Amino acid sequence: LPHGGRERIRWSAPMTRRDLIWTTLAAITAFWWWQRENRASAPPAAEDPVRLSLENSTLYQYDASGMRVSMLHSPLAEHLKDGSDRLHQPEMRARLPNGERSLRATLGERNAAKNLITLSGGVIGEQKSGAHHYHIETPRLHYHPEQQLAETTEAVTFRSENSHSEALGARWDMKNNHLTLDQNIRSTYEPAP
């Protein structure tokens, strides 16, 4: 080889238009192939669990004689693909022989079997009619609609016209108008004048 054993490469002619087109097509094909391969390895996007959304939904429950027993209202109810429901700002009302009961919260989650509603976020329970008016507050509550039973293991505040109680855990049997406070109970009572 001349020049000390080194080979010299020299371009003899500039790139033609045809060469430029083939080079551009090769670059585009390589870029397309790279994107296709990387897209296949990316994790799939999370599937939306909501099957159906309803605004201002109200569900009524009737007894065997045709009398309305309860009402469940939610400004936004989402029926999920697993059969459960997500209820935004739900309000439940039960008409019972010993007065009307209500429960409301920020969020409600009803299981697929429709026999349990878990309420969370500022849960408030009230008895508005009858001789006794009382008000219950707790952060989370499980409500069994068929038994008209509400229960929690969270902190509970209970107020009536002349008493105030706090406890950890409670069970509210709405059918029998019976409230049981579980533990760490502190109460104050002021007799009516």
PDB file of C-alpha atoms in Angstrom:
ATOM      1  CA  LEU A   1       0.000   0.000   0.000  1.00  0.00           C
ATOM      2  CA  PRO A   2       1.362   3.416  -0.831  1.00  0.00           C
ATOM      3  CA  HIS A   3       1.909   6.105   1.811  1.00  0.00           C
ATOM      4  CA  GLY A   4       3.303   3.943   4.552  1.00  0.00           C
ATOM      5  CA  GLY A   5       0.803   1.072   4.431  1.00  0.00           C
ATOM      6  CA  ARG A   6      -2.244   3.143   5.066  1.00  0.00           C
ATOM      7  CA  GLU A   7      -5.252   3.057   2.862  1.00  0.00           C
ATOM      8  CA  ARG A   8      -6.857   6.302   1.915  1.00  0.00           C
ATOM      9  CA  ILE A   9     -10.528   6.571   1.247  1.00  0.00           C
ATOM     10  CA  ARG A  10     -11.616   9.379  -0.947  1.00  0.00           C
ATOM     11  CA  TRP A  11     -15.087  10.284  -2.090  1.00  0.00           C
ATOM     12  CA  SER A  12     -15.028  10.489  -5.751  1.00  0.00           C
ATOM     13  CA  ALA A  13     -18.519  11.933  -6.312  1.00  0.00           C
ATOM     14  CA  PRO A  14     -21.141  13.761  -4.147  1.00  0.00           C
ATOM     15  CA  MET A  15     -24.253  11.880  -2.999  1.00  0.00           C
ATOM     16  CA  THR A  16     -26.867  11.660  -5.700  1.00  0.00           C
ATOM     17  CA  ARG A  17     -30.523  12.418  -5.250  1.00  0.00           C
ATOM     18  CA  ARG A  18     -31.320   8.721  -5.488  1.00  0.00           C
ATOM     19  CA  ASP A  19     -28.804   7.917  -2.724  1.00  0.00           C
ATOM     20  CA  LEU A  20     -30.315  10.640  -0.531  1.00  0.00           C
ATOM     21  CA  ILE A  21     -33.836   9.216  -0.977  1.00  0.00           C
ATOM     22  CA  TRP A  22     -32.694   5.668  -0.086  1.00  0.00           C
ATOM     23  CA  THR A  23     -30.820   6.916   2.987  1.00  0.00           C
ATOM     24  CA  THR A  24     -33.883   8.885   4.171  1.00  0.00           C
ATOM     25  CA  LEU A  25     -36.160   5.849   3.647  1.00  0.00           C
ATOM     26  CA  ALA A  26     -33.740   3.641   5.586  1.00  0.00           C
ATOM     27  CA  ALA A  27     -33.712   6.146   8.507  1.00  0.00           C
ATOM     28  CA  ILE A  28     -37.524   6.379   8.537  1.00  0.00           C
ATOM     29  CA  THR A  29     -37.858   2.574   8.479  1.00  0.00           C
ATOM     30  CA  ALA A  30     -35.343   2.197  11.321  1.00  0.00           C
ATOM     31  CA  PHE A  31     -37.200   4.827  13.400  1.00  0.00           C
ATOM     32  CA  TRP A  32     -40.567   3.127  12.726  1.00  0.00           C
ATOM     33  CA  TRP A  33     -39.150  -0.277  13.731  1.00  0.00           C
ATOM     34  CA  TRP A  34     -37.610   1.163  16.911  1.00  0.00           C
ATOM     35  CA  GLN A  35     -40.952   2.746  17.944  1.00  0.00           C
ATOM     36  CA  ARG A  36     -42.836  -0.477  17.223  1.00  0.00           C
ATOM     37  CA  GLU A  37     -40.459  -2.539  19.344  1.00  0.00           C
ATOM     38  CA  ASN A  38     -40.516  -0.081  22.275  1.00  0.00           C
ATOM     39  CA  ARG A  39     -44.299   0.247  22.215  1.00  0.00           C
ATOM     40  CA  ALA A  40     -44.690  -3.530  22.532  1.00  0.00           C
ATOM     41  CA  SER A  41     -42.502  -3.591  25.657  1.00  0.00           C
ATOM     42  CA  ALA A  42     -44.294  -0.686  27.379  1.00  0.00           C
ATOM     43  CA  PRO A  43     -46.760  -1.696  30.111  1.00  0.00           C
ATOM     44  CA  PRO A  44     -50.404  -1.601  28.988  1.00  0.00           C
ATOM     45  CA  ALA A  45     -52.483   1.369  30.078  1.00  0.00           C
ATOM     46  CA  ALA A  46     -54.690   0.720  33.130  1.00  0.00           C
ATOM     47  CA  GLU A  47     -58.207  -0.252  32.110  1.00  0.00           C
ATOM     48  CA  ASP A  48     -61.036   1.962  33.339  1.00  0.00           C
ATOM     49  CA  PRO A  49     -62.954  -0.065  35.971  1.00  0.00           C
ATOM     50  CA  VAL A  50     -66.197   1.922  35.484  1.00  0.00           C
ATOM     51  CA  ARG A  51     -68.861   0.217  33.374  1.00  0.00           C
ATOM     52  CA  LEU A  52     -71.680   2.743  33.870  1.00  0.00           C
ATOM     53  CA  SER A  53     -71.950   6.209  35.482  1.00  0.00           C
ATOM     54  CA  LEU A  54     -75.274   7.636  36.607  1.00  0.00           C
ATOM     55  CA  GLU A  55     -75.928  11.188  37.755  1.00  0.00           C
ATOM     56  CA  ASN A  56     -78.515  11.902  40.477  1.00  0.00           C
ATOM     57  CA  SER A  57     -79.388   8.241  40.913  1.00  0.00           C
ATOM     58  CA  THR A  58     -81.967   7.112  43.485  1.00  0.00           C
ATOM     59  CA  LEU A  59     -82.657   3.519  44.481  1.00  0.00           C
ATOM     60  CA  TYR A  60     -85.846   2.651  46.393  1.00  0.00           C
ATOM     61  CA  GLN A  61     -86.467  -0.533  48.387  1.00  0.00           C
ATOM     62  CA  TYR A  62     -90.014  -1.729  49.140  1.00  0.00           C
ATOM     63  CA  ASP A  63     -91.328  -4.316  51.582  1.00  0.00           C
ATOM     64  CA  ALA A  64     -93.697  -7.204  50.724  1.00  0.00           C
ATOM     65  CA  SER A  65     -96.782  -4.999  51.235  1.00  0.00           C
ATOM     66  CA  GLY A  66     -95.503  -2.403  48.743  1.00  0.00           C
ATOM     67  CA  MET A  67     -94.498   0.216  51.315  1.00  0.00           C
ATOM     68  CA  ARG A  68     -91.238   2.051  50.688  1.00  0.00           C
ATOM     69  CA  VAL A  69     -88.696   1.009  53.313  1.00  0.00           C
ATOM     70  CA  SER A  70     -85.546   2.799  52.215  1.00  0.00           C
ATOM     71  CA  MET A  71     -84.049   5.207  49.707  1.00  0.00           C
ATOM     72  CA  LEU A  72     -80.432   5.523  48.548  1.00  0.00           C
ATOM     73  CA  HIS A  73     -79.492   8.680  46.647  1.00  0.00           C
ATOM     74  CA  SER A  74     -76.136   9.634  45.109  1.00  0.00           C
ATOM     75  CA  PRO A  75     -75.268  12.634  42.898  1.00  0.00           C
ATOM     76  CA  LEU A  76     -72.856  10.325  41.041  1.00  0.00           C
ATOM     77  CA  ALA A  77     -73.065   6.518  41.126  1.00  0.00           C
ATOM     78  CA  GLU A  78     -70.539   4.388  39.259  1.00  0.00           C
ATOM     79  CA  HIS A  79     -71.247   0.736  38.511  1.00  0.00           C
ATOM     80  CA  LEU A  80     -67.881  -1.041  38.224  1.00  0.00           C
ATOM     81  CA  LYS A  81     -66.985  -3.976  35.990  1.00  0.00           C
ATOM     82  CA  ASP A  82     -66.531  -6.287  39.004  1.00  0.00           C
ATOM     83  CA  GLY A  83     -70.226  -5.777  39.936  1.00  0.00           C
ATOM     84  CA  SER A  84     -69.601  -3.403  42.854  1.00  0.00           C
ATOM     85  CA  ASP A  85     -70.694   0.244  42.999  1.00  0.00           C
ATOM     86  CA  ARG A  86     -68.982   3.479  43.980  1.00  0.00           C
ATOM     87  CA  LEU A  87     -71.375   6.103  45.362  1.00  0.00           C
ATOM     88  CA  HIS A  88     -70.272   9.716  45.645  1.00  0.00           C
ATOM     89  CA  GLN A  89     -71.870  11.668  48.529  1.00  0.00           C
ATOM     90  CA  PRO A  90     -74.464   8.958  49.204  1.00  0.00           C
ATOM     91  CA  GLU A  91     -77.460   9.572  51.434  1.00  0.00           C
ATOM     92  CA  MET A  92     -79.568   6.691  52.753  1.00  0.00           C
ATOM     93  CA  ARG A  93     -82.918   6.994  54.485  1.00  0.00           C
ATOM     94  CA  ALA A  94     -84.797   4.157  56.172  1.00  0.00           C
ATOM     95  CA  ARG A  95     -88.440   4.457  57.257  1.00  0.00           C
ATOM     96  CA  LEU A  96     -89.018   2.223  60.240  1.00  0.00           C
ATOM     97  CA  PRO A  97     -91.966   1.859  62.653  1.00  0.00           C
ATOM     98  CA  ASN A  98     -89.974   3.670  65.364  1.00  0.00           C
ATOM     99  CA  GLY A  99     -88.858   6.629  63.218  1.00  0.00           C
ATOM    100  CA  GLU A 100     -86.765   7.591  60.213  1.00  0.00           C
ATOM    101  CA  ARG A 101     -83.007   6.940  60.120  1.00  0.00           C
ATOM    102  CA  SER A 102     -80.461   8.443  57.753  1.00  0.00           C
ATOM    103  CA  LEU A 103     -76.802   7.938  56.881  1.00  0.00           C
ATOM    104  CA  ARG A 104     -74.644  10.125  54.663  1.00  0.00           C
ATOM    105  CA  ALA A 105     -70.945  10.274  53.795  1.00  0.00           C
ATOM    106  CA  THR A 106     -68.413  11.493  51.254  1.00  0.00           C
ATOM    107  CA  LEU A 107     -68.041   8.076  49.609  1.00  0.00           C
ATOM    108  CA  GLY A 108     -69.904   4.774  49.633  1.00  0.00           C
ATOM    109  CA  GLU A 109     -68.719   1.455  48.222  1.00  0.00           C
ATOM    110  CA  ARG A 110     -71.359  -1.241  47.739  1.00  0.00           C
ATOM    111  CA  ASN A 111     -70.118  -4.804  47.249  1.00  0.00           C
ATOM    112  CA  ALA A 112     -71.085  -6.955  44.255  1.00  0.00           C
ATOM    113  CA  ALA A 113     -73.556  -8.986  46.370  1.00  0.00           C
ATOM    114  CA  LYS A 114     -75.317  -5.681  47.264  1.00  0.00           C
ATOM    115  CA  ASN A 115     -75.530  -6.655  50.949  1.00  0.00           C
ATOM    116  CA  LEU A 116     -72.866  -4.297  52.345  1.00  0.00           C
ATOM    117  CA  ILE A 117     -72.194  -0.594  51.869  1.00  0.00           C
ATOM    118  CA  THR A 118     -68.965   0.788  53.319  1.00  0.00           C
ATOM    119  CA  LEU A 119     -69.246   4.516  53.997  1.00  0.00           C
ATOM    120  CA  SER A 120     -66.196   6.701  54.504  1.00  0.00           C
ATOM    121  CA  GLY A 121     -65.325  10.359  54.885  1.00  0.00           C
ATOM    122  CA  GLY A 122     -67.340  12.249  57.481  1.00  0.00           C
ATOM    123  CA  VAL A 123     -70.046   9.653  58.033  1.00  0.00           C
ATOM    124  CA  ILE A 124     -73.128  11.095  59.745  1.00  0.00           C
ATOM    125  CA  GLY A 125     -76.054   9.059  61.053  1.00  0.00           C
ATOM    126  CA  GLU A 126     -79.271  10.603  62.401  1.00  0.00           C
ATOM    127  CA  GLN A 127     -82.638   9.757  63.806  1.00  0.00           C
ATOM    128  CA  LYS A 128     -84.876  12.682  62.924  1.00  0.00           C
ATOM    129  CA  SER A 129     -88.332  11.559  63.984  1.00  0.00           C
ATOM    130  CA  GLY A 130     -89.835   9.991  67.069  1.00  0.00           C
ATOM    131  CA  ALA A 131     -89.370  10.989  70.692  1.00  0.00           C
ATOM    132  CA  HIS A 132     -85.563  10.940  70.538  1.00  0.00           C
ATOM    133  CA  HIS A 133     -83.369  12.858  68.128  1.00  0.00           C
ATOM    134  CA  TYR A 134     -79.745  11.833  67.925  1.00  0.00           C
ATOM    135  CA  HIS A 135     -76.699  12.372  65.757  1.00  0.00           C
ATOM    136  CA  ILE A 136     -73.730  10.003  65.181  1.00  0.00           C
ATOM    137  CA  GLU A 137     -70.398  10.883  63.555  1.00  0.00           C
ATOM    138  CA  THR A 138     -67.551   8.533  62.569  1.00  0.00           C
ATOM    139  CA  PRO A 139     -64.898   8.411  59.817  1.00  0.00           C
ATOM    140  CA  ARG A 140     -65.922   4.958  58.484  1.00  0.00           C
ATOM    141  CA  LEU A 141     -68.970   2.725  58.822  1.00  0.00           C
ATOM    142  CA  HIS A 142     -70.269  -0.598  57.443  1.00  0.00           C
ATOM    143  CA  TYR A 143     -73.994  -0.629  56.669  1.00  0.00           C
ATOM    144  CA  HIS A 144     -75.962  -3.862  56.108  1.00  0.00           C
ATOM    145  CA  PRO A 145     -79.172  -2.744  54.333  1.00  0.00           C
ATOM    146  CA  GLU A 146     -81.086  -6.018  54.724  1.00  0.00           C
ATOM    147  CA  GLN A 147     -80.652  -6.044  58.510  1.00  0.00           C
ATOM    148  CA  GLN A 148     -80.812  -2.222  58.847  1.00  0.00           C
ATOM    149  CA  LEU A 149     -77.581  -2.495  60.834  1.00  0.00           C
ATOM    150  CA  ALA A 150     -74.642  -0.077  60.904  1.00  0.00           C
ATOM    151  CA  GLU A 151     -71.362  -0.825  62.642  1.00  0.00           C
ATOM    152  CA  THR A 152     -67.877   0.596  62.975  1.00  0.00           C
ATOM    153  CA  THR A 153     -64.618  -0.058  64.810  1.00  0.00           C
ATOM    154  CA  GLU A 154     -63.557   3.594  64.394  1.00  0.00           C
ATOM    155  CA  ALA A 155     -63.959   6.500  66.814  1.00  0.00           C
ATOM    156  CA  VAL A 156     -67.614   7.503  67.258  1.00  0.00           C
ATOM    157  CA  THR A 157     -69.283  10.659  68.569  1.00  0.00           C
ATOM    158  CA  PHE A 158     -72.910  10.322  69.708  1.00  0.00           C
ATOM    159  CA  ARG A 159     -75.104  13.340  70.547  1.00  0.00           C
ATOM    160  CA  SER A 160     -78.692  13.601  71.696  1.00  0.00           C
ATOM    161  CA  GLU A 161     -80.721  16.488  73.120  1.00  0.00           C
ATOM    162  CA  ASN A 162     -79.050  16.289  76.517  1.00  0.00           C
ATOM    163  CA  SER A 163     -76.048  13.945  76.187  1.00  0.00           C
ATOM    164  CA  HIS A 164     -72.703  13.702  74.436  1.00  0.00           C
ATOM    165  CA  SER A 165     -70.673  10.478  74.206  1.00  0.00           C
ATOM    166  CA  GLU A 166     -67.451   9.390  72.559  1.00  0.00           C
ATOM    167  CA  ALA A 167     -66.297   5.802  72.069  1.00  0.00           C
ATOM    168  CA  LEU A 168     -64.189   3.483  69.978  1.00  0.00           C
ATOM    169  CA  GLY A 169     -66.528   1.324  67.925  1.00  0.00           C
ATOM    170  CA  ALA A 170     -70.325   1.126  67.837  1.00  0.00           C
ATOM    171  CA  ARG A 171     -73.207  -0.943  66.548  1.00  0.00           C
ATOM    172  CA  TRP A 172     -76.504   0.696  65.550  1.00  0.00           C
ATOM    173  CA  ASP A 173     -79.489  -1.628  65.163  1.00  0.00           C
ATOM    174  CA  MET A 174     -81.867   0.699  63.333  1.00  0.00           C
ATOM    175  CA  LYS A 175     -84.811  -1.717  63.327  1.00  0.00           C
ATOM    176  CA  ASN A 176     -84.879  -1.906  67.122  1.00  0.00           C
ATOM    177  CA  ASN A 177     -83.624   1.650  67.715  1.00  0.00           C
ATOM    178  CA  HIS A 178     -80.707   0.340  69.760  1.00  0.00           C
ATOM    179  CA  LEU A 179     -77.183   1.823  69.803  1.00  0.00           C
ATOM    180  CA  THR A 180     -74.287   0.034  71.504  1.00  0.00           C
ATOM    181  CA  LEU A 181     -71.004   1.854  72.123  1.00  0.00           C
ATOM    182  CA  ASP A 182     -68.095  -0.600  72.362  1.00  0.00           C
ATOM    183  CA  GLN A 183     -65.083   0.644  74.343  1.00  0.00           C
ATOM    184  CA  ASN A 184     -63.238   3.696  75.748  1.00  0.00           C
ATOM    185  CA  ILE A 185     -66.617   5.322  76.371  1.00  0.00           C
ATOM    186  CA  ARG A 186     -66.745   8.883  77.730  1.00  0.00           C
ATOM    187  CA  SER A 187     -70.134  10.503  78.285  1.00  0.00           C
ATOM    188  CA  THR A 188     -71.611  13.687  79.655  1.00  0.00           C
ATOM    189  CA  TYR A 189     -75.297  14.073  80.469  1.00  0.00           C
ATOM    190  CA  GLU A 190     -77.257  17.240  81.185  1.00  0.00           C
ATOM    191  CA  PRO A 191     -80.806  16.635  82.380  1.00  0.00           C
ATOM    192  CA  ALA A 192     -83.510  18.680  80.686  1.00  0.00           C
ATOM    193  CA  PRO A 193     -84.576  21.727  82.761  1.00  0.00           C
TER     194      PRO A 193
END
